[in-house]
Short mmCIF file of C-alpha atoms in Angstrom, two decimals:
data_model
loop_
_atom_site.label_atom_id
_atom_site.label_comp_id
_atom_site.label_asym_id
_atom_site.label_seq_id
_atom_site.Cartn_x
_atom_site.Cartn_y
_atom_site.Cartn_z
CA MET A 1 0.01 -0.11 0.05
CA LYS A 2 1.52 3.45 -1.07
CA LEU A 3 0.86 6.67 0.95
CA VAL A 4 1.43 10.04 -0.60
CA VAL A 5 1.85 12.98 1.68
CA GLN A 6 1.15 16.24 -0.29
CA ILE A 7 2.31 19.57 1.15
CA PRO A 8 0.89 22.67 -0.79
CA CYS A 9 3.47 25.41 -0.36
CA LEU A 10 3.52 29.24 -1.03
CA ASN A 11 7.12 30.50 0.10
CA GLU A 12 7.55 28.09 3.43
CA GLU A 13 11.33 27.98 3.12
CA GLU A 14 11.34 28.69 7.01
CA THR A 15 8.68 26.14 8.20
CA LEU A 16 8.87 23.33 5.53
CA PRO A 17 12.03 21.75 7.09
CA LEU A 18 9.97 21.17 10.36
CA VAL A 19 7.05 19.62 8.51
CA LEU A 20 9.46 17.50 6.38
CA ALA A 21 11.40 16.17 9.58
CA SER A 22 8.34 15.27 11.63
CA ILE A 23 6.50 12.91 8.60
CA PRO A 24 6.74 9.38 9.69
CA ARG A 25 9.18 7.34 7.64
CA GLN A 26 7.21 4.00 8.51
CA ILE A 27 3.75 3.40 9.12
CA PRO A 28 2.04 0.00 9.96
CA GLY A 29 0.10 -1.21 6.95
CA ILE A 30 1.90 1.03 4.73
CA ASP A 31 4.63 -0.34 2.32
CA GLU A 32 5.83 2.93 0.70
CA ILE A 33 5.48 6.82 1.51
CA VAL A 34 6.28 9.63 -0.85
CA VAL A 35 6.37 12.96 -0.07
CA LEU A 36 4.88 15.29 -2.83
CA VAL A 37 5.48 19.24 -2.60
CA ILE A 38 3.19 21.35 -4.48
CA ASP A 39 5.03 24.61 -5.52
CA ASP A 40 2.28 27.26 -5.85
CA GLY A 41 4.31 29.74 -7.46
CA CYS A 42 6.97 30.07 -4.69
CA SER A 43 9.47 33.13 -5.01
CA ASP A 44 11.81 31.93 -2.15
CA ARG A 45 13.79 28.75 -1.60
CA THR A 46 10.98 26.40 -0.75
CA VAL A 47 11.66 24.03 -3.68
CA GLU A 48 15.37 24.04 -3.00
CA VAL A 49 14.82 23.42 0.59
CA ALA A 50 12.51 20.56 -0.17
CA ARG A 51 15.22 18.94 -2.40
CA GLU A 52 17.82 19.24 0.20
CA HIS A 53 15.55 17.28 2.58
CA GLY A 54 14.97 14.51 0.11
CA VAL A 55 11.86 15.30 -1.71
CA THR A 56 11.79 13.99 -5.06
CA GLU A 57 8.24 14.66 -6.27
CA PHE A 58 6.98 18.27 -7.25
CA VAL A 59 4.20 19.88 -8.86
CA HIS A 60 5.15 23.52 -10.15
CA HIS A 61 2.66 26.30 -10.77
CA VAL A 62 4.11 29.24 -12.65
CA ARG A 63 2.00 31.70 -10.55
CA ASN A 64 0.09 31.46 -7.42
CA GLN A 65 -3.01 29.36 -8.31
CA GLY A 66 -4.71 29.18 -4.73
CA LEU A 67 -5.38 26.28 -2.30
CA GLY A 68 -8.04 24.54 -4.07
CA ARG A 69 -6.15 24.41 -7.40
CA SER A 70 -3.00 23.21 -5.59
CA PHE A 71 -4.94 20.41 -3.88
CA HIS A 72 -6.46 19.58 -7.16
CA ASP A 73 -3.18 19.13 -9.11
CA GLY A 74 -1.50 17.45 -6.12
CA VAL A 75 -4.20 14.83 -5.97
CA ILE A 76 -3.91 14.25 -9.71
CA ARG A 77 -0.10 13.62 -9.41
CA ALA A 78 -0.58 11.59 -6.33
CA LEU A 79 -2.90 9.21 -8.20
CA GLU A 80 -0.54 9.01 -11.05
CA LEU A 81 2.07 7.81 -8.69
CA GLY A 82 -0.24 4.96 -7.74
CA ALA A 83 -1.30 6.45 -4.31
CA ASP A 84 -3.64 4.24 -2.35
CA ILE A 85 -3.91 6.80 0.41
CA VAL A 86 -3.39 10.78 0.07
CA VAL A 87 -2.81 12.75 3.05
CA ASN A 88 -2.89 16.50 2.85
CA THR A 89 -1.05 18.78 5.40
CA ASP A 90 0.09 22.28 5.29
CA GLY A 91 3.66 23.79 5.05
CA ASP A 92 3.51 26.27 7.73
CA ASN A 93 3.74 23.42 10.18
CA GLN A 94 0.22 24.01 11.66
CA TYR A 95 -0.45 20.22 11.93
CA PRO A 96 1.35 17.56 14.02
CA GLN A 97 2.82 15.35 11.07
CA ASP A 98 3.33 12.59 13.48
CA ARG A 99 -0.32 12.00 13.67
CA ILE A 100 -0.20 10.90 10.13
CA THR A 101 0.01 7.36 11.49
CA ASP A 102 -3.24 7.65 13.28
CA LEU A 103 -4.80 9.60 10.44
CA VAL A 104 -4.47 6.80 7.87
CA GLN A 105 -5.54 3.79 10.13
CA PRO A 106 -9.31 3.87 9.64
CA ILE A 107 -8.63 3.88 5.69
CA ILE A 108 -6.25 1.19 5.99
CA ALA A 109 -8.61 -0.99 8.22
CA GLY A 110 -11.50 -0.16 5.72
CA GLN A 111 -13.61 1.65 8.13
CA ALA A 112 -13.50 5.12 6.57
CA ASP A 113 -12.94 6.79 2.86
CA ILE A 114 -11.92 9.94 4.49
CA VAL A 115 -10.50 10.83 7.72
CA ILE A 116 -10.33 14.49 8.81
CA ALA A 117 -8.43 15.87 11.68
CA ASP A 118 -10.33 17.84 14.50
CA ARG A 119 -8.14 20.81 15.52
CA GLN A 120 -10.42 20.94 18.62
CA VAL A 121 -10.62 24.67 17.80
CA HIS A 122 -11.83 25.52 21.43
CA LEU A 123 -8.37 24.56 22.78
CA VAL A 124 -6.35 26.82 19.89
CA GLU A 125 -4.90 29.49 21.87
CA HIS A 126 -4.35 31.81 19.12
CA PHE A 127 -7.73 31.62 17.79
CA SER A 128 -10.00 34.61 19.02
CA TRP A 129 -13.40 33.90 20.56
CA ALA A 130 -14.90 35.19 17.30
CA LYS A 131 -13.21 32.92 15.16
CA LYS A 132 -13.98 29.83 17.30
CA GLN A 133 -17.77 30.75 17.05
CA LEU A 134 -17.33 31.20 13.30
CA GLN A 135 -15.54 27.79 12.88
CA LYS A 136 -18.28 26.35 14.97
CA VAL A 137 -21.10 27.81 12.85
CA GLY A 138 -19.41 26.98 9.59
CA SER A 139 -18.96 23.27 10.50
CA SER A 140 -22.80 23.24 11.46
CA VAL A 141 -23.64 24.65 8.04
CA VAL A 142 -21.37 22.20 6.11
CA ASN A 143 -22.62 19.29 8.38
CA ARG A 144 -26.19 20.26 7.50
CA ALA A 145 -25.66 20.38 3.71
CA ALA A 146 -23.57 17.31 3.69
CA GLY A 147 -25.57 15.12 6.21
CA THR A 148 -22.51 14.68 8.40
CA LYS A 149 -21.38 15.23 11.90
CA LEU A 150 -17.83 16.58 11.78
CA PRO A 151 -16.64 18.91 14.48
CA ASP A 152 -14.02 20.66 12.29
CA ALA A 153 -14.85 20.89 8.72
CA ALA A 154 -12.28 23.56 7.83
CA SER A 155 -9.51 21.47 8.87
CA GLY A 156 -7.19 20.79 5.96
CA PHE A 157 -5.25 17.97 7.61
CA ARG A 158 -6.73 14.86 6.10
CA ALA A 159 -6.35 11.49 4.57
CA TYR A 160 -8.30 10.31 1.54
CA SER A 161 -8.63 6.96 0.10
CA ARG A 162 -7.90 6.37 -3.43
CA GLU A 163 -11.55 5.34 -4.05
CA SER A 164 -12.77 8.40 -2.57
CA LEU A 165 -10.29 10.84 -4.79
CA ILE A 166 -11.64 8.78 -7.86
CA LEU A 167 -15.17 10.03 -6.82
CA LEU A 168 -14.60 13.47 -5.83
CA ASN A 169 -14.31 16.52 -8.11
CA THR A 170 -13.14 19.78 -6.84
CA ILE A 171 -14.21 22.78 -8.52
CA THR A 172 -13.59 25.70 -5.90
CA ARG A 173 -10.20 27.27 -6.21
CA PHE A 174 -10.31 29.21 -2.76
CA SER A 175 -10.39 26.10 -0.63
CA TYR A 176 -11.52 22.57 -0.98
CA CYS A 177 -12.22 21.82 2.36
CA MET A 178 -16.12 22.69 2.57
CA GLU A 179 -16.62 21.37 -1.04
CA THR A 180 -15.07 18.01 -0.52
CA ILE A 181 -17.07 17.24 2.51
CA ILE A 182 -20.54 18.29 0.88
CA GLN A 183 -19.52 16.10 -2.30
CA ALA A 184 -18.55 13.30 -0.07
CA GLY A 185 -21.45 13.43 2.10
CA ASN A 186 -23.89 13.49 -0.95
CA LYS A 187 -21.99 10.51 -2.46
CA ASN A 188 -22.33 8.46 0.99
CA LEU A 189 -18.70 8.23 1.46
CA LYS A 190 -17.84 7.33 5.00
CA ILE A 191 -16.13 10.20 6.71
CA ALA A 192 -14.34 9.77 10.02
CA SER A 193 -12.78 12.50 12.63
CA LEU A 194 -9.49 12.16 14.46
CA PRO A 195 -8.97 14.54 17.50
CA ILE A 196 -5.55 16.41 17.32
CA VAL A 197 -3.42 19.21 19.10
CA THR A 198 -2.19 21.68 16.54
CA ASN A 199 1.25 23.06 16.73
CA PRO A 200 1.94 26.71 17.77
CA LYS A 201 1.29 29.40 15.47
CA THR A 202 4.19 30.22 12.79
CA ARG A 203 2.52 32.82 10.56
CA GLU A 204 -0.71 34.64 9.60
CA SER A 205 -2.91 32.68 7.13
CA ARG A 206 -2.23 33.60 3.67
CA LEU A 207 -5.67 31.92 2.42
CA PHE A 208 -7.37 35.19 3.20
CA LYS A 209 -6.59 38.70 4.36
CA THR A 210 -9.78 39.74 6.56
CA THR A 211 -12.08 37.63 8.49
CA PRO A 212 -15.22 39.17 6.51
CA GLU A 213 -13.34 37.96 3.07
CA HIS A 214 -12.96 34.43 4.51
CA ILE A 215 -16.58 34.30 5.56
CA ALA A 216 -17.81 35.55 2.07
CA LYS A 217 -15.66 33.09 0.19
CA SER A 218 -16.45 30.31 2.30
CA ALA A 219 -20.26 30.84 2.17
CA MET A 220 -19.94 31.11 -1.70
CA ALA A 221 -18.09 27.91 -1.73
CA ILE A 222 -20.92 26.19 0.33
CA THR A 223 -23.73 27.50 -1.51
CA ARG A 224 -22.43 26.59 -4.84
CA SER A 225 -21.56 23.25 -3.54
CA PHE A 226 -25.08 22.83 -1.99
CA ILE A 227 -26.75 23.87 -5.14
CA MET A 228 -24.82 21.57 -7.14
CA TYR A 229 -26.47 18.42 -5.26
CA LYS A 230 -29.60 19.63 -3.77
CA PRO A 231 -30.88 22.69 -5.83
CA TYR A 232 -34.46 21.94 -5.40
CA VAL A 233 -34.05 22.56 -1.51
CA ILE A 234 -32.99 26.17 -2.14
CA PHE A 235 -35.54 27.01 -4.83
CA SER A 236 -38.47 25.05 -3.07
CA TRP A 237 -37.94 27.27 -0.03
CA LEU A 238 -37.49 30.40 -2.42
CA THR A 239 -40.79 29.45 -3.94
CA LEU A 240 -42.55 28.93 -0.71
CA ILE A 241 -41.29 32.21 0.87
CA PHE A 242 -42.14 34.28 -2.17
CA GLY A 243 -45.61 32.42 -2.58
CA VAL A 244 -46.52 32.98 0.98
CA LEU A 245 -45.59 36.75 0.68
CA GLY A 246 -47.39 37.10 -2.55
CA LEU A 247 -50.63 35.86 -1.12
CA ILE A 248 -50.71 38.09 1.74
CA PRO A 249 -51.57 41.42 -0.39
CA PHE A 250 -54.39 39.36 -2.11
CA VAL A 251 -55.81 38.40 1.22
CA ARG A 252 -55.41 42.10 2.31
CA TYR A 253 -57.39 43.32 -0.86
CA ALA A 254 -60.03 40.80 -0.30
CA VAL A 255 -60.63 41.73 3.30
CA LEU A 256 -60.75 45.32 2.30
CA TRP A 257 -63.13 44.56 -0.52
CA THR A 258 -65.49 42.93 1.59
CA GLN A 259 -65.55 45.69 3.84
CA ASP A 260 -66.43 48.09 1.38
CA GLU A 261 -63.28 50.23 1.88
CA GLN A 262 -62.89 53.24 -0.47
CA GLY A 263 -60.27 52.95 -2.94
CA GLY A 264 -59.02 50.42 -5.50
CA HIS A 265 -56.23 49.35 -3.30
CA LEU A 266 -54.33 48.31 -6.74
CA GLN A 267 -50.96 48.57 -4.88
CA SER A 268 -51.64 45.35 -3.02
CA LEU A 269 -52.52 43.67 -6.31
CA LEU A 270 -49.51 44.97 -7.85
CA LEU A 271 -47.32 43.82 -5.18
CA GLY A 272 -48.93 40.44 -5.13
CA VAL A 273 -48.45 39.79 -8.66
CA LEU A 274 -44.82 40.73 -8.53
CA LEU A 275 -44.22 38.46 -5.48
CA LEU A 276 -46.14 35.40 -7.19
CA THR A 277 -44.24 36.14 -10.40
CA MET A 278 -41.03 35.76 -8.54
CA ALA A 279 -42.37 32.53 -6.95
CA MET A 280 -42.99 31.03 -10.36
CA LEU A 281 -39.56 32.21 -11.71
CA CYS A 282 -38.15 30.16 -8.67
CA VAL A 283 -39.89 27.07 -9.64
CA MET A 284 -38.70 27.39 -13.45
CA LEU A 285 -35.29 27.92 -12.07
CA GLY A 286 -35.61 24.98 -9.76
CA VAL A 287 -36.64 22.87 -12.61
CA VAL A 288 -33.74 24.03 -14.73
CA ALA A 289 -31.13 23.68 -11.84
CA ASP A 290 -32.49 19.95 -11.26
CA LEU A 291 -31.80 19.13 -14.95
CA ILE A 292 -28.44 20.60 -14.84
CA ARG A 293 -27.80 18.51 -11.49
CA THR A 294 -29.04 15.28 -13.55
CA ASN A 295 -26.65 16.33 -16.48
CA ARG A 296 -23.78 16.78 -13.82
CA VAL A 297 -24.34 13.29 -12.41
CA LEU A 298 -24.06 11.75 -15.86
CA ILE A 299 -20.83 13.71 -16.58
CA GLU A 300 -19.34 12.83 -13.28
CA ASP A 301 -20.15 8.99 -14.03
CA ASN A 302 -18.05 9.59 -16.94
CA LEU A 303 -15.26 11.36 -15.02
CA GLU A 304 -15.23 8.41 -12.86
CA HIS A 305 -14.70 5.80 -15.74
CA THR A 306 -12.09 8.20 -17.17
CA LYS A 307 -10.11 8.30 -14.02
CA ARG A 308 -10.30 4.57 -13.46
CA LEU A 309 -8.94 3.96 -16.93
CA ARG A 310 -6.17 6.71 -16.26
CA PHE A 311 -5.37 5.92 -12.70
CA GLY A 312 -6.15 2.22 -12.66
CA ASP A 313 -3.97 -0.55 -11.61
CA SER A 314 -2.80 -1.07 -15.11
CA ALA A 315 -1.62 2.47 -15.43
CA ARG A 316 -0.02 3.03 -11.97
CA GLU A 317 3.54 2.97 -13.35
CA SER A 318 2.82 5.37 -16.16
CA LEU A 319 3.95 8.87 -15.65
CA VAL A 320 1.12 10.68 -17.49
CA ARG A 321 1.86 14.49 -18.22
CA HIS A 322 -0.89 16.96 -18.29
CA GLY A 323 0.59 19.45 -20.75
CA LEU A 324 -0.87 22.42 -19.13
CA SER A 325 1.06 25.41 -19.46
CA GLU A 326 0.91 26.56 -15.72
CA VAL A 327 1.48 23.20 -14.20
CA THR A 328 4.44 21.13 -14.66
CA TYR A 329 5.43 17.95 -12.65
CA GLU A 330 8.93 16.93 -11.79
CA ARG A 331 10.70 13.91 -10.42
CA VAL A 332 14.28 14.08 -9.07
CA GLU A 333 16.05 10.95 -9.95
CA SER A 334 18.65 11.10 -7.54
CA THR A 335 18.09 11.78 -3.87
CA PRO A 336 20.70 14.37 -2.23
CA SER A 337 22.52 12.82 0.74
#
């Protein structure tokens, strides 16, 4: 069984040695461990430092593509390398890499498809009270959308089985964390959680500049992923809301008319017609969105078959090249001493 530990990096020359040094060299149930560094447009010595510490597999981005794209390209390369399990960690040494051994055990035992580390946010000292509450609310929203019960949906310290990565298709380029959970939940993949204690903070997050920006982008990613799988839920609620609001002016008009109130009260009729029209538009949009969802399911079936052909057992030894102008792969043939 082959494990690939992928590390998305953006100028991590100072902390990357700590990450690489703490990755286990032997894990029960794992025959081979490969470290894959994703160079997301680094302008410092991150790549050189990785080579000095024996890393031989790289994914290079010409310019910064974001965490979501880095995860996607890293997964593609890991599958090309024949990974049975892929662990994603960060280059800032936020996560305790020595827990990778525990992180992969549920997958090795066949008890889970995905294992997500629970940072136990309430114990993280450098998180403010507001951030802890936001993490709690965000996890609750994701769990409701995915039908899961995960305490820390935003954690990036995760282990994925080969089968789960073949079934998942990431679209969001901001962050893959929420999207993969919602997809996995709606595809009935088994997701487990592992409590951990994070390492001391080394730097500020580069994923977002301000908390409002993080909230807005996360909300957009969650909404998009939810609409992809359950559009009828959102549009049904919108139809119900506009429909009820649209009936109120008509009821008001009927009451005033029975009481022989003076005036035509056309404003009530106009408002009611407007709201009911919006309700009908929501019905139409819901039908279109559901048809698109059906089409997406068929496309995902084709993607699954394509991935199995490309990354199946017969293709594990082939080094397939993407040919993308902004993504290059590198294998260092000789490991530096």
